[in-house]
PDB file of C-alpha atoms and ligand atoms in Angstrom:
ATOM      1  CA  MET G   1      35.945   1.764  90.791  1.00 91.00           C
ATOM      2  CA  LYS G   2      39.072   1.424  88.650  1.00 97.00           C
ATOM      3  CA  ALA G   3      42.300   3.355  88.108  1.00 98.00           C
ATOM      4  CA  ILE G   4      45.095   2.980  85.601  1.00 97.00           C
ATOM      5  CA  VAL G   5      48.224   1.916  87.433  1.00 98.00           C
ATOM      6  CA  ASN G   6      51.623   2.244  85.786  1.00 97.00           C
ATOM      7  CA  ARG G   7      53.388  -0.006  88.282  1.00 97.00           C
ATOM      8  CA  ILE G   8      53.562  -0.991  91.925  1.00 97.00           C
ATOM      9  CA  LEU G   9      56.915  -1.005  93.663  1.00 97.00           C
ATOM     10  CA  PRO G  10      56.589  -3.460  96.583  1.00 97.00           C
ATOM     11  CA  PHE G  11      59.359  -1.816  98.621  1.00 97.00           C
ATOM     12  CA  SER G  12      60.696   1.703  98.422  1.00 95.00           C
ATOM     13  CA  SER G  13      62.839   3.629 100.882  1.00 93.00           C
ATOM     14  CA  VAL G  14      62.847   6.874  98.882  1.00 91.00           C
ATOM     15  CA  ASP G  15      59.128   7.670  98.686  1.00 92.00           C
ATOM     16  CA  GLY G  16      58.590   8.871 102.236  1.00 93.00           C
ATOM     17  CA  PRO G  17      59.641   7.615 105.678  1.00 94.00           C
ATOM     18  CA  GLY G  18      60.494   3.972 106.294  1.00 95.00           C
ATOM     19  CA  ASN G  19      59.861   1.095 103.979  1.00 97.00           C
ATOM     20  CA  ARG G  20      56.839   1.726 101.765  1.00 98.00           C
ATOM     21  CA  THR G  21      54.887   0.233  98.914  1.00 98.00           C
ATOM     22  CA  SER G  22      54.710   2.811  96.115  1.00 98.00           C
ATOM     23  CA  ILE G  23      51.888   2.891  93.624  1.00 98.00           C
ATOM     24  CA  PHE G  24      52.503   4.853  90.431  1.00 98.00           C
ATOM     25  CA  PHE G  25      49.359   5.982  88.646  1.00 98.00           C
ATOM     26  CA  GLN G  26      49.232   6.488  84.887  1.00 98.00           C
ATOM     27  CA  GLY G  27      48.467   9.927  83.459  1.00 98.00           C
ATOM     28  CA  CYS G  28      49.791  13.401  84.170  1.00 98.00           C
ATOM     29  CA  ASN G  29      48.486  16.896  83.430  1.00 97.00           C
ATOM     30  CA  PHE G  30      52.008  18.358  83.367  1.00 97.00           C
ATOM     31  CA  ASN G  31      54.463  17.832  80.549  1.00 93.00           C
ATOM     32  CA  CYS G  32      57.736  18.685  82.300  1.00 92.00           C
ATOM     33  CA  LEU G  33      60.776  19.156  80.111  1.00 88.00           C
ATOM     34  CA  TYR G  34      62.866  17.190  82.606  1.00 87.00           C
ATOM     35  CA  CYS G  35      60.351  14.394  83.204  1.00 88.00           C
ATOM     36  CA  HIS G  36      62.143  11.235  84.366  1.00 84.00           C
ATOM     37  CA  ASN G  37      59.067   9.033  83.837  1.00 88.00           C
ATOM     38  CA  PRO G  38      57.722  10.281  80.480  1.00 91.00           C
ATOM     39  CA  GLU G  39      56.007   6.925  79.923  1.00 95.00           C
ATOM     40  CA  THR G  40      53.598   7.813  82.755  1.00 96.00           C
ATOM     41  CA  ILE G  41      52.259  10.987  81.086  1.00 97.00           C
ATOM     42  CA  ASN G  42      49.573   9.696  78.714  1.00 97.00           C
ATOM     43  CA  ILE G  43      47.089   6.867  78.588  1.00 97.00           C
ATOM     44  CA  CYS G  44      47.923   4.322  75.855  1.00 98.00           C
ATOM     45  CA  ASN G  45      45.930   4.921  72.659  1.00 97.00           C
ATOM     46  CA  HIS G  46      46.540   1.363  71.387  1.00 97.00           C
ATOM     47  CA  CYS G  47      48.283   2.496  68.224  1.00 97.00           C
ATOM     48  CA  GLY G  48      50.275  -0.761  68.231  1.00 97.00           C
ATOM     49  CA  ILE G  49      53.693   0.759  67.388  1.00 97.00           C
ATOM     50  CA  CYS G  50      55.410  -0.796  70.415  1.00 98.00           C
ATOM     51  CA  VAL G  51      54.075  -4.286  69.628  1.00 97.00           C
ATOM     52  CA  MET G  52      56.535  -4.669  66.709  1.00 96.00           C
ATOM     53  CA  GLU G  53      59.464  -3.737  68.972  1.00 97.00           C
ATOM     54  CA  CYS G  54      58.996  -6.425  71.612  1.00 97.00           C
ATOM     55  CA  LYS G  55      61.510  -9.226  71.011  1.00 97.00           C
ATOM     56  CA  PHE G  56      59.920 -11.478  73.616  1.00 97.00           C
ATOM     57  CA  SER G  57      56.380 -11.738  72.192  1.00 97.00           C
ATOM     58  CA  ALA G  58      55.031 -10.123  75.342  1.00 98.00           C
ATOM     59  CA  LEU G  59      52.859  -7.685  73.375  1.00 98.00           C
ATOM     60  CA  TRP G  60      50.154  -8.314  70.819  1.00 97.00           C
ATOM     61  CA  MET G  61      46.985  -6.746  69.464  1.00 97.00           C
ATOM     62  CA  ASN G  62      43.552  -8.115  70.221  1.00 97.00           C
ATOM     63  CA  SER G  63      40.412  -6.403  68.848  1.00 96.00           C
ATOM     64  CA  GLY G  64      42.251  -3.089  68.478  1.00 96.00           C
ATOM     65  CA  GLU G  65      43.806  -3.193  71.966  1.00 96.00           C
ATOM     66  CA  VAL G  66      47.401  -3.835  72.910  1.00 97.00           C
ATOM     67  CA  ILE G  67      47.726  -6.757  75.321  1.00 97.00           C
ATOM     68  CA  TRP G  68      50.731  -7.108  77.656  1.00 97.00           C
ATOM     69  CA  ASP G  69      51.788 -10.510  78.969  1.00 97.00           C
ATOM     70  CA  LYS G  70      53.420  -9.978  82.346  1.00 95.00           C
ATOM     71  CA  VAL G  71      54.884 -13.500  82.388  1.00 97.00           C
ATOM     72  CA  LEU G  72      56.617 -13.245  79.008  1.00 98.00           C
ATOM     73  CA  CYS G  73      57.799  -9.678  79.631  1.00 98.00           C
ATOM     74  CA  GLN G  74      61.530  -9.342  80.375  1.00 97.00           C
ATOM     75  CA  ASN G  75      61.212  -5.705  81.481  1.00 95.00           C
ATOM     76  CA  CYS G  76      63.717  -4.559  78.896  1.00 96.00           C
ATOM     77  CA  ASP G  77      61.594  -1.375  78.455  1.00 95.00           C
ATOM     78  CA  VAL G  78      62.221  -1.250  74.697  1.00 97.00           C
ATOM     79  CA  CYS G  79      58.468  -0.688  74.278  1.00 97.00           C
ATOM     80  CA  LEU G  80      58.641   2.465  76.402  1.00 95.00           C
ATOM     81  CA  GLY G  81      61.430   3.871  74.238  1.00 92.00           C
ATOM     82  CA  SER G  82      59.487   3.136  71.061  1.00 95.00           C
ATOM     83  CA  CYS G  83      56.222   4.754  72.179  1.00 96.00           C
ATOM     84  CA  PRO G  84      55.742   8.135  70.449  1.00 95.00           C
ATOM     85  CA  HIS G  85      52.945   9.091  72.861  1.00 96.00           C
ATOM     86  CA  ASN G  86      54.749   9.139  76.238  1.00 95.00           C
ATOM     87  CA  SER G  87      52.852   6.065  77.338  1.00 98.00           C
ATOM     88  CA  THR G  88      53.298   2.391  78.125  1.00 98.00           C
ATOM     89  CA  PRO G  89      51.573  -0.825  77.115  1.00 98.00           C
ATOM     90  CA  LYS G  90      52.254  -2.170  80.624  1.00 98.00           C
ATOM     91  CA  ALA G  91      49.829   0.025  82.616  1.00 97.00           C
ATOM     92  CA  LEU G  92      46.931  -1.938  84.042  1.00 96.00           C
ATOM     93  CA  GLU G  93      43.387  -1.037  84.934  1.00 96.00           C
ATOM     94  CA  MET G  94      43.003  -2.080  88.545  1.00 98.00           C
ATOM     95  CA  THR G  95      40.221  -2.049  91.107  1.00 98.00           C
ATOM     96  CA  VAL G  96      40.800  -0.906  94.685  1.00 98.00           C
ATOM     97  CA  GLU G  97      40.597  -4.540  95.765  1.00 98.00           C
ATOM     98  CA  GLN G  98      43.291  -5.569  93.266  1.00 98.00           C
ATOM     99  CA  VAL G  99      45.648  -2.866  94.563  1.00 98.00           C
ATOM    100  CA  LEU G 100      44.888  -3.901  98.141  1.00 98.00           C
ATOM    101  CA  LEU G 101      45.779  -7.466  97.224  1.00 98.00           C
ATOM    102  CA  GLU G 102      49.285  -6.266  96.278  1.00 98.00           C
ATOM    103  CA  ILE G 103      49.591  -4.237  99.482  1.00 98.00           C
ATOM    104  CA  ARG G 104      48.586  -7.232 101.591  1.00 98.00           C
ATOM    105  CA  LYS G 105      51.598  -9.125 100.174  1.00 97.00           C
ATOM    106  CA  THR G 106      53.989  -6.549 101.642  1.00 97.00           C
ATOM    107  CA  ARG G 107      51.877  -5.528 104.645  1.00 96.00           C
ATOM    108  CA  LYS G 108      54.145  -7.081 107.286  1.00 96.00           C
ATOM    109  CA  PHE G 109      57.264  -5.354 106.005  1.00 97.00           C
ATOM    110  CA  ILE G 110      56.090  -1.796 105.359  1.00 98.00           C
ATOM    111  CA  SER G 111      55.056   1.211 107.420  1.00 97.00           C
ATOM    112  CA  GLY G 112      52.810   2.674 104.757  1.00 98.00           C
ATOM    113  CA  ILE G 113      52.033   3.329 101.132  1.00 98.00           C
ATOM    114  CA  THR G 114      52.841   6.237  98.851  1.00 98.00           C
ATOM    115  CA  VAL G 115      50.817   7.116  95.779  1.00 98.00           C
ATOM    116  CA  SER G 116      52.723   8.758  92.981  1.00 97.00           C
ATOM    117  CA  GLY G 117      52.694   8.992  89.194  1.00 93.00           C
ATOM    118  CA  GLY G 118      52.107  10.464  86.701  1.00 94.00           C
ATOM    119  CA  GLU G 119      49.872  12.646  88.805  1.00 98.00           C
ATOM    120  CA  CYS G 120      48.004  10.469  91.263  1.00 98.00           C
ATOM    121  CA  THR G 121      45.558  13.167  92.409  1.00 98.00           C
ATOM    122  CA  LEU G 122      43.932  13.106  88.968  1.00 97.00           C
ATOM    123  CA  GLN G 123      42.403   9.862  90.273  1.00 97.00           C
ATOM    124  CA  SER G 124      41.374  11.300  93.662  1.00 97.00           C
ATOM    125  CA  GLU G 125      38.160   9.324  94.038  1.00 98.00           C
ATOM    126  CA  PHE G 126      40.110   6.107  93.672  1.00 98.00           C
ATOM    127  CA  LEU G 127      42.697   7.359  96.189  1.00 98.00           C
ATOM    128  CA  LEU G 128      39.944   8.089  98.678  1.00 98.00           C
ATOM    129  CA  GLU G 129      38.564   4.551  98.508  1.00 98.00           C
ATOM    130  CA  LEU G 130      42.056   3.037  98.568  1.00 98.00           C
ATOM    131  CA  PHE G 131      43.231   5.120 101.545  1.00 98.00           C
ATOM    132  CA  LYS G 132      40.110   4.333 103.570  1.00 98.00           C
ATOM    133  CA  GLU G 133      40.961   0.629 103.300  1.00 98.00           C
ATOM    134  CA  VAL G 134      44.701   1.131 103.836  1.00 98.00           C
ATOM    135  CA  LYS G 135      44.059   3.071 107.059  1.00 98.00           C
ATOM    136  CA  LYS G 136      42.064   0.102 108.330  1.00 98.00           C
ATOM    137  CA  MET G 137      45.242  -1.964 107.866  1.00 97.00           C
ATOM    138  CA  GLY G 138      47.102   0.415 110.202  1.00 97.00           C
ATOM    139  CA  LEU G 139      49.372   1.782 107.476  1.00 98.00           C
ATOM    140  CA  THR G 140      50.304   5.405 106.805  1.00 98.00           C
ATOM    141  CA  THR G 141      49.225   7.099 103.576  1.00 98.00           C
ATOM    142  CA  PHE G 142      51.429   9.544 101.650  1.00 98.00           C
ATOM    143  CA  VAL G 143      50.672  11.471  98.472  1.00 98.00           C
ATOM    144  CA  ASP G 144      53.433  12.492  96.078  1.00 98.00           C
ATOM    145  CA  THR G 145      52.000  15.284  93.906  1.00 98.00           C
ATOM    146  CA  ASN G 146      52.836  18.010  91.400  1.00 97.00           C
ATOM    147  CA  GLY G 147      50.325  20.174  93.298  1.00 98.00           C
ATOM    148  CA  SER G 148      48.165  21.028  90.292  1.00 97.00           C
ATOM    149  CA  ILE G 149      44.907  19.715  91.757  1.00 97.00           C
ATOM    150  CA  PRO G 150      43.500  21.652  94.774  1.00 97.00           C
ATOM    151  CA  LEU G 151      44.070  18.904  97.288  1.00 98.00           C
ATOM    152  CA  TYR G 152      43.595  21.415 100.127  1.00 97.00           C
ATOM    153  CA  GLN G 153      39.878  21.543  99.197  1.00 97.00           C
ATOM    154  CA  ASN G 154      39.416  17.768  99.282  1.00 98.00           C
ATOM    155  CA  GLU G 155      38.584  17.362 102.974  1.00 97.00           C
ATOM    156  CA  ALA G 156      37.492  13.730 102.575  1.00 98.00           C
ATOM    157  CA  LEU G 157      40.791  12.665 101.023  1.00 98.00           C
ATOM    158  CA  LEU G 158      42.877  14.737 103.454  1.00 98.00           C
ATOM    159  CA  LYS G 159      41.127  13.045 106.352  1.00 98.00           C
ATOM    160  CA  VAL G 160      42.672   9.715 105.315  1.00 98.00           C
ATOM    161  CA  THR G 161      45.980  11.188 104.067  1.00 98.00           C
ATOM    162  CA  ASP G 162      48.828  11.392 106.561  1.00 98.00           C
ATOM    163  CA  LYS G 163      51.247  13.558 104.605  1.00 98.00           C
ATOM    164  CA  VAL G 164      51.870  15.125 101.228  1.00 98.00           C
ATOM    165  CA  MET G 165      55.137  15.483  99.315  1.00 98.00           C
ATOM    166  CA  LEU G 166      54.717  18.530  97.115  1.00 98.00           C
ATOM    167  CA  ASP G 167      56.740  19.714  94.121  1.00 97.00           C
ATOM    168  CA  VAL G 168      57.345  23.418  93.695  1.00 97.00           C
ATOM    169  CA  LYS G 169      59.038  23.236  90.336  1.00 97.00           C
ATOM    170  CA  ALA G 170      59.285  27.000  89.790  1.00 97.00           C
ATOM    171  CA  TYR G 171      58.088  29.981  91.818  1.00 97.00           C
ATOM    172  CA  ASN G 172      57.784  32.247  88.792  1.00 97.00           C
ATOM    173  CA  GLU G 173      54.540  31.546  86.937  1.00 97.00           C
ATOM    174  CA  GLU G 174      55.951  32.019  83.426  1.00 97.00           C
ATOM    175  CA  GLU G 175      58.907  29.769  84.198  1.00 96.00           C
ATOM    176  CA  HIS G 176      56.521  27.148  85.606  1.00 98.00           C
ATOM    177  CA  LYS G 177      54.469  27.292  82.386  1.00 97.00           C
ATOM    178  CA  MET G 178      57.600  26.973  80.258  1.00 94.00           C
ATOM    179  CA  LEU G 179      58.744  23.952  82.274  1.00 94.00           C
ATOM    180  CA  THR G 180      55.466  22.097  82.816  1.00 96.00           C
ATOM    181  CA  GLY G 181      52.934  23.545  80.375  1.00 96.00           C
ATOM    182  CA  MET G 182      50.767  24.836  83.262  1.00 97.00           C
ATOM    183  CA  GLY G 183      50.739  27.740  85.696  1.00 97.00           C
ATOM    184  CA  ASN G 184      51.599  27.398  89.393  1.00 97.00           C
ATOM    185  CA  GLN G 185      48.787  29.218  91.198  1.00 97.00           C
ATOM    186  CA  VAL G 186      47.142  26.028  92.474  1.00 98.00           C
ATOM    187  CA  VAL G 187      50.568  24.648  93.437  1.00 97.00           C
ATOM    188  CA  LEU G 188      51.313  27.695  95.591  1.00 96.00           C
ATOM    189  CA  LYS G 189      47.827  27.617  97.102  1.00 96.00           C
ATOM    190  CA  ASN G 190      48.335  23.929  97.961  1.00 96.00           C
ATOM    191  CA  LEU G 191      51.663  24.841  99.531  1.00 94.00           C
ATOM    192  CA  LYS G 192      50.079  27.407 101.819  1.00 92.00           C
ATOM    193  CA  GLU G 193      46.851  25.636 102.681  1.00 95.00           C
ATOM    194  CA  LEU G 194      48.348  22.158 103.209  1.00 95.00           C
ATOM    195  CA  ALA G 195      50.948  23.683 105.534  1.00 92.00           C
ATOM    196  CA  LYS G 196      48.181  25.289 107.597  1.00 91.00           C
ATOM    197  CA  LYS G 197      46.573  21.868 107.906  1.00 94.00           C
ATOM    198  CA  ASP G 198      49.946  20.336 108.899  1.00 94.00           C
ATOM    199  CA  LYS G 199      49.790  17.936 105.955  1.00 97.00           C
ATOM    200  CA  LEU G 200      53.160  18.617 104.336  1.00 97.00           C
ATOM    201  CA  TYR G 201      55.968  16.096 104.728  1.00 97.00           C
ATOM    202  CA  GLU G 202      58.397  17.779 102.338  1.00 97.00           C
ATOM    203  CA  ILE G 203      58.654  20.237  99.462  1.00 97.00           C
ATOM    204  CA  ARG G 204      60.819  19.435  96.463  1.00 97.00           C
ATOM    205  CA  THR G 205      62.518  21.487  93.748  1.00 97.00           C
ATOM    206  CA  VAL G 206      64.596  20.044  90.917  1.00 95.00           C
ATOM    207  CA  ILE G 207      67.734  22.087  90.274  1.00 95.00           C
ATOM    208  CA  VAL G 208      68.537  22.747  86.596  1.00 91.00           C
ATOM    209  CA  PRO G 209      70.760  25.856  86.560  1.00 86.00           C
ATOM    210  CA  GLU G 210      71.015  26.167  82.768  1.00 81.00           C
ATOM    211  CA  VAL G 211      67.241  26.311  82.335  1.00 86.00           C
ATOM    212  CA  LEU G 212      65.606  27.520  85.547  1.00 91.00           C
ATOM    213  CA  ASN G 213      66.006  30.447  87.910  1.00 94.00           C
ATOM    214  CA  ASN G 214      66.493  28.090  90.857  1.00 95.00           C
ATOM    215  CA  TYR G 215      67.788  30.932  93.031  1.00 96.00           C
ATOM    216  CA  LEU G 216      64.422  32.673  92.880  1.00 97.00           C
ATOM    217  CA  THR G 217      62.473  29.483  93.647  1.00 98.00           C
ATOM    218  CA  VAL G 218      64.733  28.381  96.503  1.00 98.00           C
ATOM    219  CA  ASP G 219      64.784  31.915  97.912  1.00 98.00           C
ATOM    220  CA  ARG G 220      60.982  32.309  97.943  1.00 97.00           C
ATOM    221  CA  VAL G 221      60.158  28.782  99.062  1.00 97.00           C
ATOM    222  CA  SER G 222      62.727  28.771 101.873  1.00 96.00           C
ATOM    223  CA  LYS G 223      61.560  32.199 103.119  1.00 95.00           C
ATOM    224  CA  TRP G 224      58.036  30.888 103.145  1.00 93.00           C
ATOM    225  CA  ILE G 225      59.051  27.694 104.990  1.00 93.00           C
ATOM    226  CA  SER G 226      60.870  29.730 107.642  1.00 91.00           C
ATOM    227  CA  GLU G 227      57.633  31.614 108.326  1.00 90.00           C
ATOM    228  CA  VAL G 228      55.299  28.622 108.589  1.00 88.00           C
ATOM    229  CA  ASN G 229      57.522  25.844 109.951  1.00 90.00           C
ATOM    230  CA  PRO G 230      61.350  26.127 109.839  1.00 89.00           C
ATOM    231  CA  ALA G 231      61.671  22.364 110.464  1.00 90.00           C
ATOM    232  CA  LEU G 232      59.696  21.444 107.340  1.00 94.00           C
ATOM    233  CA  ARG G 233      61.946  19.522 104.977  1.00 96.00           C
ATOM    234  CA  TYR G 234      62.994  21.194 101.740  1.00 97.00           C
ATOM    235  CA  LYS G 235      64.497  18.687  99.325  1.00 97.00           C
ATOM    236  CA  LEU G 236      66.631  19.949  96.451  1.00 97.00           C
ATOM    237  CA  ILE G 237      66.932  17.360  93.714  1.00 95.00           C
ATOM    238  CA  LYS G 238      69.904  17.528  91.362  1.00 93.00           C
ATOM    239  CA  TYR G 239      68.823  17.271  87.754  1.00 89.00           C
ATOM    240  CA  ARG G 240      70.311  14.134  86.214  1.00 83.00           C
ATOM    241  CA  THR G 241      70.418  13.325  82.539  1.00 76.00           C
ATOM    242  CA  ILE G 242      69.688   9.594  82.911  1.00 70.00           C
ATOM    243  CA  GLY G 243      66.217   8.632  81.694  1.00 64.00           C
ATOM    244  CA  VAL G 244      65.143  12.146  80.727  1.00 64.00           C
ATOM    245  CA  ARG G 245      63.710  13.389  77.483  1.00 63.00           C
ATOM    246  CA  ILE G 246      65.778  14.673  74.615  1.00 55.00           C
ATOM    247  CA  ASP G 247      64.649  18.300  75.233  1.00 58.00           C
ATOM    248  CA  MET G 248      66.894  18.726  78.236  1.00 60.00           C
ATOM    249  CA  LEU G 249      69.982  16.811  77.146  1.00 54.00           C
ATOM    250  CA  ASN G 250      71.970  20.011  76.839  1.00 63.00           C
ATOM    251  CA  SER G 251      71.604  20.574  80.559  1.00 69.00           C
ATOM    252  CA  TYR G 252      73.940  19.076  83.125  1.00 76.00           C
ATOM    253  CA  THR G 253      73.820  17.886  86.681  1.00 83.00           C
ATOM    254  CA  PRO G 254      74.434  21.015  88.811  1.00 88.00           C
ATOM    255  CA  SER G 255      77.878  21.429  90.350  1.00 91.00           C
ATOM    256  CA  GLU G 256      78.476  20.968  94.078  1.00 93.00           C
ATOM    257  CA  GLU G 257      79.247  24.677  94.254  1.00 94.00           C
ATOM    258  CA  ILE G 258      75.780  25.633  92.963  1.00 95.00           C
ATOM    259  CA  ILE G 259      74.093  23.191  95.348  1.00 96.00           C
ATOM    260  CA  LYS G 260      76.093  24.576  98.293  1.00 96.00           C
ATOM    261  CA  GLU G 261      75.069  28.127  97.357  1.00 96.00           C
ATOM    262  CA  LEU G 262      71.392  27.145  97.244  1.00 97.00           C
ATOM    263  CA  ILE G 263      71.550  25.309 100.572  1.00 97.00           C
ATOM    264  CA  THR G 264      73.319  28.299 102.154  1.00 97.00           C
ATOM    265  CA  LEU G 265      70.654  30.626 100.737  1.00 97.00           C
ATOM    266  CA  ALA G 266      67.837  28.480 102.161  1.00 97.00           C
ATOM    267  CA  ASN G 267      69.555  28.193 105.569  1.00 97.00           C
ATOM    268  CA  ARG G 268      70.202  31.940 105.663  1.00 97.00           C
ATOM    269  CA  ASN G 269      66.488  32.506 105.014  1.00 97.00           C
ATOM    270  CA  GLY G 270      65.700  30.488 108.150  1.00 94.00           C
ATOM    271  CA  CYS G 271      64.879  27.150 106.554  1.00 94.00           C
ATOM    272  CA  ASP G 272      66.667  24.671 108.827  1.00 91.00           C
ATOM    273  CA  ASN G 273      65.943  21.328 107.199  1.00 95.00           C
ATOM    274  CA  VAL G 274      67.401  21.343 103.679  1.00 96.00           C
ATOM    275  CA  ILE G 275      68.635  18.183 102.031  1.00 95.00           C
ATOM    276  CA  CYS G 276      69.965  17.512  98.573  1.00 95.00           C
ATOM    277  CA  ILE G 277      69.837  14.281  96.618  1.00 92.00           C
TER     278      ILE G 277
HETATM  279  S1  SF4 N 301      59.441  -4.362  78.518  1.00 78.01           S
HETATM  280 FE1  SF4 N 301      58.356  -6.307  78.205  1.00 78.01          FE
HETATM  281  S2  SF4 N 301      56.717  -5.766  76.817  1.00 78.01           S
HETATM  282 FE2  SF4 N 301      58.180  -4.097  76.698  1.00 78.01          FE
HETATM  283  S3  SF4 N 301      59.542  -4.625  74.983  1.00 78.01           S
HETATM  284 FE3  SF4 N 301      60.498  -5.437  76.846  1.00 78.01          FE
HETATM  285  S4  SF4 N 301      59.787  -7.540  77.002  1.00 78.01           S
HETATM  286 FE4  SF4 N 301      58.434  -6.502  75.562  1.00 78.01          FE
HETATM  287  S1  SF4 N 302      52.219   2.111  74.533  1.00 78.01           S
HETATM  288 FE1  SF4 N 302      52.510   3.735  73.052  1.00 78.01          FE
HETATM  289  S2  SF4 N 302      53.255   2.725  71.189  1.00 78.01           S
HETATM  290 FE2  SF4 N 302      52.374   1.132  72.509  1.00 78.01          FE
HETATM  291  S3  SF4 N 302      50.273   0.944  71.804  1.00 78.01           S
HETATM  292 FE3  SF4 N 302      50.246   2.385  73.525  1.00 78.01          FE
HETATM  293  S4  SF4 N 302      50.421   4.421  72.600  1.00 78.01           S
HETATM  294 FE4  SF4 N 302      51.020   2.910  71.017  1.00 78.01          FE
END
C-alpha cells in the first residue's frame, strides 16, 4: 500500500502534545481561500513547468514524469511558487514501511506522530495500516483533519487513533462553502460524534474578520463545547498573510481587540480552555 507524502517533519512541537513526528500527506478536497500550504492541495500532473525554474538542477523530466533529486535540492521552494496547479514536484509515493523507517529514526525522541496535510483522511486505509504499526512502537497517534471525511464512522481507524484535531472553519454552511468550496455538514457531524467517543484533542478556527463571520462560529462552537466538555481546547488561529494565496492578501491579521472579544465570548459561553496563536 502506498500514499503520496508531501513531507515528513522529524520533530514538531506544534502538532499536538509533546515532541512529535509530523507526516503531511499530499492532496486535499478543500480549496480554502486562506490556505497556508497550497502546494499540498493537488497531485502533480507532471506538466514540467517547475523544472525550468529550478536553478540547482534538482528537477528533470524522465518519460513524461518530473523527477526530484533530494540531494541536489536546496529547498529554496521556487518550484512551489512556479506551480500553477497548487502542487509540488517534491511529494513522494511511500509505502507504510518507508514511512515507518523515518519514524524509527526519531522514535527515541518523540511521544507520537501526527498525520496532517493536505487532508490526510483521504488516505484512510494507509493511515490504518500505519497507525497499527506505530501503536506497536508505543507511540501516540494524532490526526489533524479538515473534518470533511466521516471519520466517526471509521471504527477501525478510530481504534488505533488516540486523538483528533478538528478544524471548524465556519459554522454557517454558505460561508463554509465560500471559504473551502465544500459544505460543513460532515464537519459538524464529526465534531459531535468524535466528542461522544472522547476522540477530540482540540477544535480550531482561523480568525479572518474581514472575510468571515467569526463571531457566529466562535459563539456556536464554544456553546457546543460547554455542553459536551468545557475543558476541551478551542484554539483560535490568527490569520497571517505570510505564505497565503493572493486571494486573501487584502485581509489582515486580526487585532488584539478582536481576539480578546472572541475569547471573552467563548469564555462567557462556558468554554474554559480557549487559546489563541
Ligand atoms: S526547492 Fe529544490 S527542487 Fe524546488 S526549485 Fe528549489 S532547489 Fe529546485
Ligand atoms: S509540481 Fe506543478 S509545475 Fe511542477 S510538474 Fe507538477 S504540476 Fe507541473
